[in-house]
Coordinates of C-alpha atoms and ligand atoms in Angstrom, one line a residue:
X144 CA -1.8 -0.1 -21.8
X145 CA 1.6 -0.3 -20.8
X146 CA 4.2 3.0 -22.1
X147 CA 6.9 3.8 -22.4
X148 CA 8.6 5.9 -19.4
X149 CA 8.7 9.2 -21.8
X150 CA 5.2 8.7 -22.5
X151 CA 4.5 8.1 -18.7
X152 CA 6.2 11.1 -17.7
X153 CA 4.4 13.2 -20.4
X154 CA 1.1 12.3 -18.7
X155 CA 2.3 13.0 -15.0
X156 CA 0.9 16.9 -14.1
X157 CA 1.9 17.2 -10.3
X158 CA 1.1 20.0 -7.7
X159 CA 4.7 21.5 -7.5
X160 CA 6.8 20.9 -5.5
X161 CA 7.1 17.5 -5.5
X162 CA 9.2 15.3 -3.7
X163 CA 10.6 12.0 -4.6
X164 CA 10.7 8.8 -2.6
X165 CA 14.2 7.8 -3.9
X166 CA 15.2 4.4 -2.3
X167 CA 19.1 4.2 -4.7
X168 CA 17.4 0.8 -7.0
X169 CA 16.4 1.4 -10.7
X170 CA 13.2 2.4 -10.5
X171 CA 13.0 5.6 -8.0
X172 CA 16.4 6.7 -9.5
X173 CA 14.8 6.7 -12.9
X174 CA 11.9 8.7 -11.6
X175 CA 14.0 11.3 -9.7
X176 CA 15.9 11.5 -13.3
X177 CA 13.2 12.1 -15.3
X178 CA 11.1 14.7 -12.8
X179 CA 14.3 16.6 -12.0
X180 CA 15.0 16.6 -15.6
X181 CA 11.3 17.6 -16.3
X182 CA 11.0 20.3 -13.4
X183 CA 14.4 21.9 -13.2
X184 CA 14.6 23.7 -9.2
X185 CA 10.9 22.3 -8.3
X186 CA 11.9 18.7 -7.0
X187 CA 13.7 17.2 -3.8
X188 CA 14.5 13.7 -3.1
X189 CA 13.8 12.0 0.1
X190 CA 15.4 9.0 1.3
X191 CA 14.6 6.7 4.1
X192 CA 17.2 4.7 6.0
X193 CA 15.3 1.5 7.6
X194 CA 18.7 0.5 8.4
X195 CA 17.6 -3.1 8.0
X196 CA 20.0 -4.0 5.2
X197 CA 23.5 -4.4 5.1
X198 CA 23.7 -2.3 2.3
X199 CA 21.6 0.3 3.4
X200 CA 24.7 2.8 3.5
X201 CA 25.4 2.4 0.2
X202 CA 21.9 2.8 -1.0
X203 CA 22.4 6.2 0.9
X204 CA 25.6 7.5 -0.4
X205 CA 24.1 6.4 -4.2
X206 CA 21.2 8.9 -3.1
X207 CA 23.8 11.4 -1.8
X208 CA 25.6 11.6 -4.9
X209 CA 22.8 11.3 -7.8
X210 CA 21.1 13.9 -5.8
X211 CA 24.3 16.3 -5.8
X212 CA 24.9 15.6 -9.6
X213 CA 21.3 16.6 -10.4
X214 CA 21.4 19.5 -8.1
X215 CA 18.4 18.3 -5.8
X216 CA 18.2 19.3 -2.2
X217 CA 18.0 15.4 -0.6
X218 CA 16.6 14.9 3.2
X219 CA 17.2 11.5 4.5
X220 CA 15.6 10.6 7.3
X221 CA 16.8 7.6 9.5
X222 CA 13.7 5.2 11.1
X223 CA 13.1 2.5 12.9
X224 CA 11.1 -0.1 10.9
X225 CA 11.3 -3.1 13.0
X226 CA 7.9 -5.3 12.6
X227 CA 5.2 -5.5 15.8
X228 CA 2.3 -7.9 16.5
X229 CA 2.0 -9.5 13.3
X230 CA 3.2 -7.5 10.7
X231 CA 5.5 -8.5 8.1
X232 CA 9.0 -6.6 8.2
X233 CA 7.9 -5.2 4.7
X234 CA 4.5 -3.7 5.8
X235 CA 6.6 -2.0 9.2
X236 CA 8.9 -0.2 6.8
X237 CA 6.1 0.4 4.8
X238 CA 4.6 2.4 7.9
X239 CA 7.2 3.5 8.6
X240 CA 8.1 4.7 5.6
X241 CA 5.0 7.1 5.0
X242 CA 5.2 8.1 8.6
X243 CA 8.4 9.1 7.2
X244 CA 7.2 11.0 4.2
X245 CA 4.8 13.4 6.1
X246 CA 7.3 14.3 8.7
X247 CA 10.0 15.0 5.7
X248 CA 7.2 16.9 4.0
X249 CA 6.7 19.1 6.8
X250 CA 10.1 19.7 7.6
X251 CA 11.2 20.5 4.1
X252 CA 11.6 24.7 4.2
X253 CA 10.7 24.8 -0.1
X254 CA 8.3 27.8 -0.7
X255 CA 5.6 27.1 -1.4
X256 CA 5.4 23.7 1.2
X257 CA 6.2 20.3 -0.9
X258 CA 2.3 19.7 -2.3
X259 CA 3.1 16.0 -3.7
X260 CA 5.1 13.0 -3.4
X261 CA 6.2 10.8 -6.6
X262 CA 6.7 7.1 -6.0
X263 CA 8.2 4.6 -8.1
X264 CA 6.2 1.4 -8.8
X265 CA 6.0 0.1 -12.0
X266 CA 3.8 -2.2 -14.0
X267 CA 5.6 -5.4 -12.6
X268 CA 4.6 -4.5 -9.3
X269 CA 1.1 -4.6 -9.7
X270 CA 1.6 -7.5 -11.0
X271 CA 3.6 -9.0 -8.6
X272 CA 1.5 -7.5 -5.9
X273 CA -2.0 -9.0 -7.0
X274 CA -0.1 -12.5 -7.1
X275 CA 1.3 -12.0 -4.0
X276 CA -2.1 -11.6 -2.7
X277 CA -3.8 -14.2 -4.6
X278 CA -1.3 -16.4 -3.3
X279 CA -2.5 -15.6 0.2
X280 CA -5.8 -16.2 -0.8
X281 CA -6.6 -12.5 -0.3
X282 CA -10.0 -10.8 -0.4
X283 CA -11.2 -8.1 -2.8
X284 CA -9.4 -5.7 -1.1
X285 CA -6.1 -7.6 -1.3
X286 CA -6.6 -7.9 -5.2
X287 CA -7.0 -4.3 -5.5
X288 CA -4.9 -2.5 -7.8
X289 CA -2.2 0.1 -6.2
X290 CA -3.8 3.7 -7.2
X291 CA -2.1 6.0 -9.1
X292 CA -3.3 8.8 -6.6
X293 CA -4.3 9.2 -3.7
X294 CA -3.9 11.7 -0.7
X295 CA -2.9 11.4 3.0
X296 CA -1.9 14.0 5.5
X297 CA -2.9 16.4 3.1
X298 CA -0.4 15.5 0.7
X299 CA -1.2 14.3 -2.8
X300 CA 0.9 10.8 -3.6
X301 CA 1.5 9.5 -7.2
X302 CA 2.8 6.4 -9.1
X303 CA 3.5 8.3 -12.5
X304 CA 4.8 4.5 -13.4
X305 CA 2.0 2.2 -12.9
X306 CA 1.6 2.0 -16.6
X307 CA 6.0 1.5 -17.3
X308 CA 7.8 -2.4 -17.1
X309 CA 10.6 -3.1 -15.1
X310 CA 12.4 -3.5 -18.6
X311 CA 11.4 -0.3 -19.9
X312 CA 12.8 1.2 -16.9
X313 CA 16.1 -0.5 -17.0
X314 CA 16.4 -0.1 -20.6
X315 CA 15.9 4.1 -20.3
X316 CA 18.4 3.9 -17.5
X317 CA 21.1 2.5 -19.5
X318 CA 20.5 5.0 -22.3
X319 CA 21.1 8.0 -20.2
X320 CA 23.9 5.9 -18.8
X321 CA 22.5 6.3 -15.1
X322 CA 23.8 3.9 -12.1
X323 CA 21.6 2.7 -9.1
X324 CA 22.2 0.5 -6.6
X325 CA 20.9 -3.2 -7.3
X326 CA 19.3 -4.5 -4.1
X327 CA 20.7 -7.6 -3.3
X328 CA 17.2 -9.0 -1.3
X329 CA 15.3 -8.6 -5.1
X330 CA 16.9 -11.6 -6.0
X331 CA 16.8 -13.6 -2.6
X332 CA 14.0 -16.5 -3.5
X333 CA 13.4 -17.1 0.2
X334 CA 10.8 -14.2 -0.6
X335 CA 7.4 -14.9 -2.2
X336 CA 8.1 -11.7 -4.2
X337 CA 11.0 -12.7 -5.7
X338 CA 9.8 -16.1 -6.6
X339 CA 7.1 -14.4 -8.5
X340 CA 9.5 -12.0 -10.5
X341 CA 11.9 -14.9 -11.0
X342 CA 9.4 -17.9 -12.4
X343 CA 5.9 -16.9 -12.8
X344 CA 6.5 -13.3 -14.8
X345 CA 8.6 -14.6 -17.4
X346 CA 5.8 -17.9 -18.1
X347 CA 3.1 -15.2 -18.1
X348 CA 5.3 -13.0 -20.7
X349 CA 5.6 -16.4 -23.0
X350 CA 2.3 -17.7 -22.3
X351 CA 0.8 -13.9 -22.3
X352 CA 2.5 -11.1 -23.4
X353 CA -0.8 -8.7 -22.2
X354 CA -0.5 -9.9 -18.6
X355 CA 0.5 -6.6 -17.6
X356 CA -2.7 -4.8 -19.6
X357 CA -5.0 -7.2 -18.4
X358 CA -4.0 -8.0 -14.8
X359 CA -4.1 -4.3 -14.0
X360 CA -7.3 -4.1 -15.3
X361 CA -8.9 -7.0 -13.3
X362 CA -7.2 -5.3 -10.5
X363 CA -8.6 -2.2 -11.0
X364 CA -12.1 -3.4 -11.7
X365 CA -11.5 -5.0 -7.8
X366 CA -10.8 -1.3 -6.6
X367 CA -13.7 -0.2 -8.0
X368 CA -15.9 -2.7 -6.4
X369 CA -14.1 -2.4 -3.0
X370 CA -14.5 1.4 -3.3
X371 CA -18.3 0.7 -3.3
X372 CA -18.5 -1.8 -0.6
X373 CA -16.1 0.7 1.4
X374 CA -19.1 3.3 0.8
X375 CA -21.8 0.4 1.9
X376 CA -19.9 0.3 5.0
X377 CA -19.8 3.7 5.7
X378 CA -23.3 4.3 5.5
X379 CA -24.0 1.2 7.6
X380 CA -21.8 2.2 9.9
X381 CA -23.8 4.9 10.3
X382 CA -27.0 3.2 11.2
X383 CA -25.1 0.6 13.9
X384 CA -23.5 3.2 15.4
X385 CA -25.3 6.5 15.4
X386 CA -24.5 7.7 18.7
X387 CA -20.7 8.2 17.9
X388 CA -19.8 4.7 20.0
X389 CA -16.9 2.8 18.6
X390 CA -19.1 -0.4 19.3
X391 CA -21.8 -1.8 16.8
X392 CA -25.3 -2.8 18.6
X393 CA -25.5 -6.1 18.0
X394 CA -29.1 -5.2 17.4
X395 CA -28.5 -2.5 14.4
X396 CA -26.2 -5.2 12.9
X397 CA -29.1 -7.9 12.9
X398 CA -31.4 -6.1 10.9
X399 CA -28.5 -6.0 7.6
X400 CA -28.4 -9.0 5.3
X401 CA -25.5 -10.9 6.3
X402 CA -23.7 -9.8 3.2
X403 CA -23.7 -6.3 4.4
X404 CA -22.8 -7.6 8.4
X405 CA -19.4 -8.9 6.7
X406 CA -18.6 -6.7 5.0
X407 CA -19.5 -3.9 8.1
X408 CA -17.5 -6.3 10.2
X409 CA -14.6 -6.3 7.7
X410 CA -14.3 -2.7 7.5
X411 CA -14.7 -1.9 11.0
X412 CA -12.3 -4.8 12.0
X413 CA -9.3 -3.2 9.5
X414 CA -10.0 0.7 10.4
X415 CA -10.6 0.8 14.7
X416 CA -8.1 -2.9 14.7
X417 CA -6.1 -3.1 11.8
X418 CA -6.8 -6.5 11.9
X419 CA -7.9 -8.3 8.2
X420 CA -10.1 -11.6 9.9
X421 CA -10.0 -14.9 7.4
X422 CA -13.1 -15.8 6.4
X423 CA -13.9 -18.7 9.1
X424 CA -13.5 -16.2 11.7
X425 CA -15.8 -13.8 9.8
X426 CA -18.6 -16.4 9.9
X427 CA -17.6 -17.1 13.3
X428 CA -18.2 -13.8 14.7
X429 CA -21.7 -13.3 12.3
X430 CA -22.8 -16.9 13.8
X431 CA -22.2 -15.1 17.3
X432 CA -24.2 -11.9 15.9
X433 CA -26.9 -14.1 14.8
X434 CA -27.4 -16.3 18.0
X435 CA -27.3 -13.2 20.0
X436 CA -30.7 -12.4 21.6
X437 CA -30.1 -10.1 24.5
X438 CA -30.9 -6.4 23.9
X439 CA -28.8 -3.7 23.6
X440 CA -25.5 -5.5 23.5
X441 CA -22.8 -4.3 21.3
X442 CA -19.8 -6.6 19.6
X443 CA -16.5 -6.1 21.7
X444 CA -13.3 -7.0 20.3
X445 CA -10.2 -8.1 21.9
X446 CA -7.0 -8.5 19.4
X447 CA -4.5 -11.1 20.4
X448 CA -6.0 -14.5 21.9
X449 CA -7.0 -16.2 18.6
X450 CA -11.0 -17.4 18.9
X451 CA -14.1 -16.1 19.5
X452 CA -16.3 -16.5 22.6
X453 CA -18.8 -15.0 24.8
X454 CA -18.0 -12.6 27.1
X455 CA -20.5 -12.1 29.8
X456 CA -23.5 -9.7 28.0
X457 CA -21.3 -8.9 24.6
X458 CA -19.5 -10.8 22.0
X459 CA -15.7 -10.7 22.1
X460 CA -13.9 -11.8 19.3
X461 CA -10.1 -12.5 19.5
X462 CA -7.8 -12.2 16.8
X463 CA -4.6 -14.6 16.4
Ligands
ATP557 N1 14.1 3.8 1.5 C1 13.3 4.5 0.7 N2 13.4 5.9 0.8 C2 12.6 6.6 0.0 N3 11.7 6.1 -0.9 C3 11.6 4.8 -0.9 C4 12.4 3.9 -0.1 N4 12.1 2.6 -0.4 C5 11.1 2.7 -1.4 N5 10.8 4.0 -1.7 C6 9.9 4.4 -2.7 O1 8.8 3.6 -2.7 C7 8.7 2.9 -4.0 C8 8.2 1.5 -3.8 O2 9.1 0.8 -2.9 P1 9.6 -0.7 -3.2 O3 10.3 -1.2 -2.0 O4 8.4 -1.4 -3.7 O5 10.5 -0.5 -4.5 P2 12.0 -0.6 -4.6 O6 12.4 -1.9 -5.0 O7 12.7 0.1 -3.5 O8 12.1 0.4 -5.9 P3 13.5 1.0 -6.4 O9 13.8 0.2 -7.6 O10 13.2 2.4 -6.6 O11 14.5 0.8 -5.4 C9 10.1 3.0 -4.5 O12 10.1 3.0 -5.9 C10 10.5 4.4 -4.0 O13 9.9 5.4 -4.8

């Protein structure tokens, strides 16, 4: 059920000391707010510069003085976020981003060593998101709902949010009379994103005011499945490659219903590739799995070329 960010906030029990990802918009300034408020002395701020907008300074010197009106310590840390082979200039600063994170976490000098960082999404992000991916025709991993916690280099992350609107936050905001910098891309319809937030939230708020309630929850019954085809993989994985080889046996890959070999081939192609094949090129590769008759023979992969084809003993498959 959505709440509002009081109630959020009353529910959010982190390992101290946090940090928080503090970009200068609404959301992340509301959050530093209310955990600095909430933890007096026990919270820093860290900002990334991706130095991709114009108005990345500003975003910056917004961070600079919130932080030294709340009396946070704030480390910025300036990164290069431009996009490689494929990815989309929001998924580099993504990367980049946590890369980010991890090093700031380590560098901090708090006592004892920062043991979580608090990120801002909201409730109109998930939404948005599992549009966004439904409008790519994404997968059951795509439609999966953003956790509220999970861990990575050792470091627990959390969206105390999730649950809060983008109203709600903007509506506390202007009753403790906070400013934030508005990003001008938010509104820039050019983006899928944006086209979402602009036209399909406010139909679904008219034709459903639950949307939020219920959207997250289909999303979250997708995480739950894809957290259980994750653990079919793992054990499969297991079988196709027990001798530590990066390569499945083409073999060992036979013997699994072809259910299972796309959903091995999945996983294996997004952890060793980073690469998320579409479904024709999923059946592609299992039809070369399935005509394969030589022993012993494990599945190659080459990313880059864009079709799959023999190559010599092996299969190798080639990612656009
Ligand atoms: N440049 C940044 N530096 C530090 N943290 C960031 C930065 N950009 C985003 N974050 C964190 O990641 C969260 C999600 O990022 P996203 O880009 O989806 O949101 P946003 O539109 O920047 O949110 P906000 O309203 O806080 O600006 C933010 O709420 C914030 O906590």
């Amino acid at each position: 059920m959505t709440q509002s960010l009081d109630a959020a906030m009353r529910g959010f029990q982190p390992a101290l000391p946090l940090a928080v990802g503090l970009s200068g918009g609404a959301d992340s300034t509301a959050l530093l707010l209310a955990c600095a408020r909430q933890w007096p002395g026990q919270v820093v701020a860290f900002h990334v510069n991706h130095g991709l907008q114009a108005a990345a300074a500003t975003f910056e010197q917004h961070c600079q003085a919130l932080c030294a009106g709340l009396n946070v310590p704030l480390h910025i840390q300036k990164v290069d976020a431009s996009a490689r082979d494929g990815q989309s200039p929001e998924d580099a600063a993504r990367i980049a981003r946590y890369k980010a994170f991890s090093a700031l976490a380590r560098m901090e000098t708090a006592q004892p060593a920062i043991q979580s960082i608090a990120i801002a999404q909201h409730a109109d992000d998930q939404v948005e998101t599992l549009l966004l991916a439904l409008s790519r025709g994404a997968g059951l991993a795509g439609l999966s709902a953003m956790p509220a916690r999970w861990q990575r280099d050792g470091i627990d992350y959390h969206r105390p949010l999730l649950a809060v609107s983008a109203a709600d936050i903007r509506l506390w905001l202007a009753e403790q009379g906070a400013t934030f910098v508005d990003d001008p891309t938010n509104t820039d319809e050019n983006f899928t994103r944006n086209r979402i937030r602009a036209r399909l939230l406010p139909a679904l708020q008219a034709a459903f005011p639950q949307f939020r309630d219920t959207f997250a929850r289909s999303a979250s019954h997708a995480a739950q499945a894809q957290a259980l085809l994750d653990e079919v993989a793992q054990q499969d994985w297991s079988g196709v490659c027990a001798d530590g080889d990066s390569q499945p046996r083409i073999k060992q890959v036979q013997l699994l219903s072809r259910a299972r070999q796309a959903n091995l081939l999945r996983h294996w192609l997004k952890l060793t590739y980073q690469v998320i094949p579409s479904t024709a090129q999923l059946e592609e590769l299992l039809d070369q799995v399935a005509a394969c008759t030589t022993r012993g023979h494990r599945i190659h992969i080459k990313v880059g070329q864009g079709f799959v084809q023999r190559n010599g003993p092996g299969l190798a498959w080639y990612n656009p």
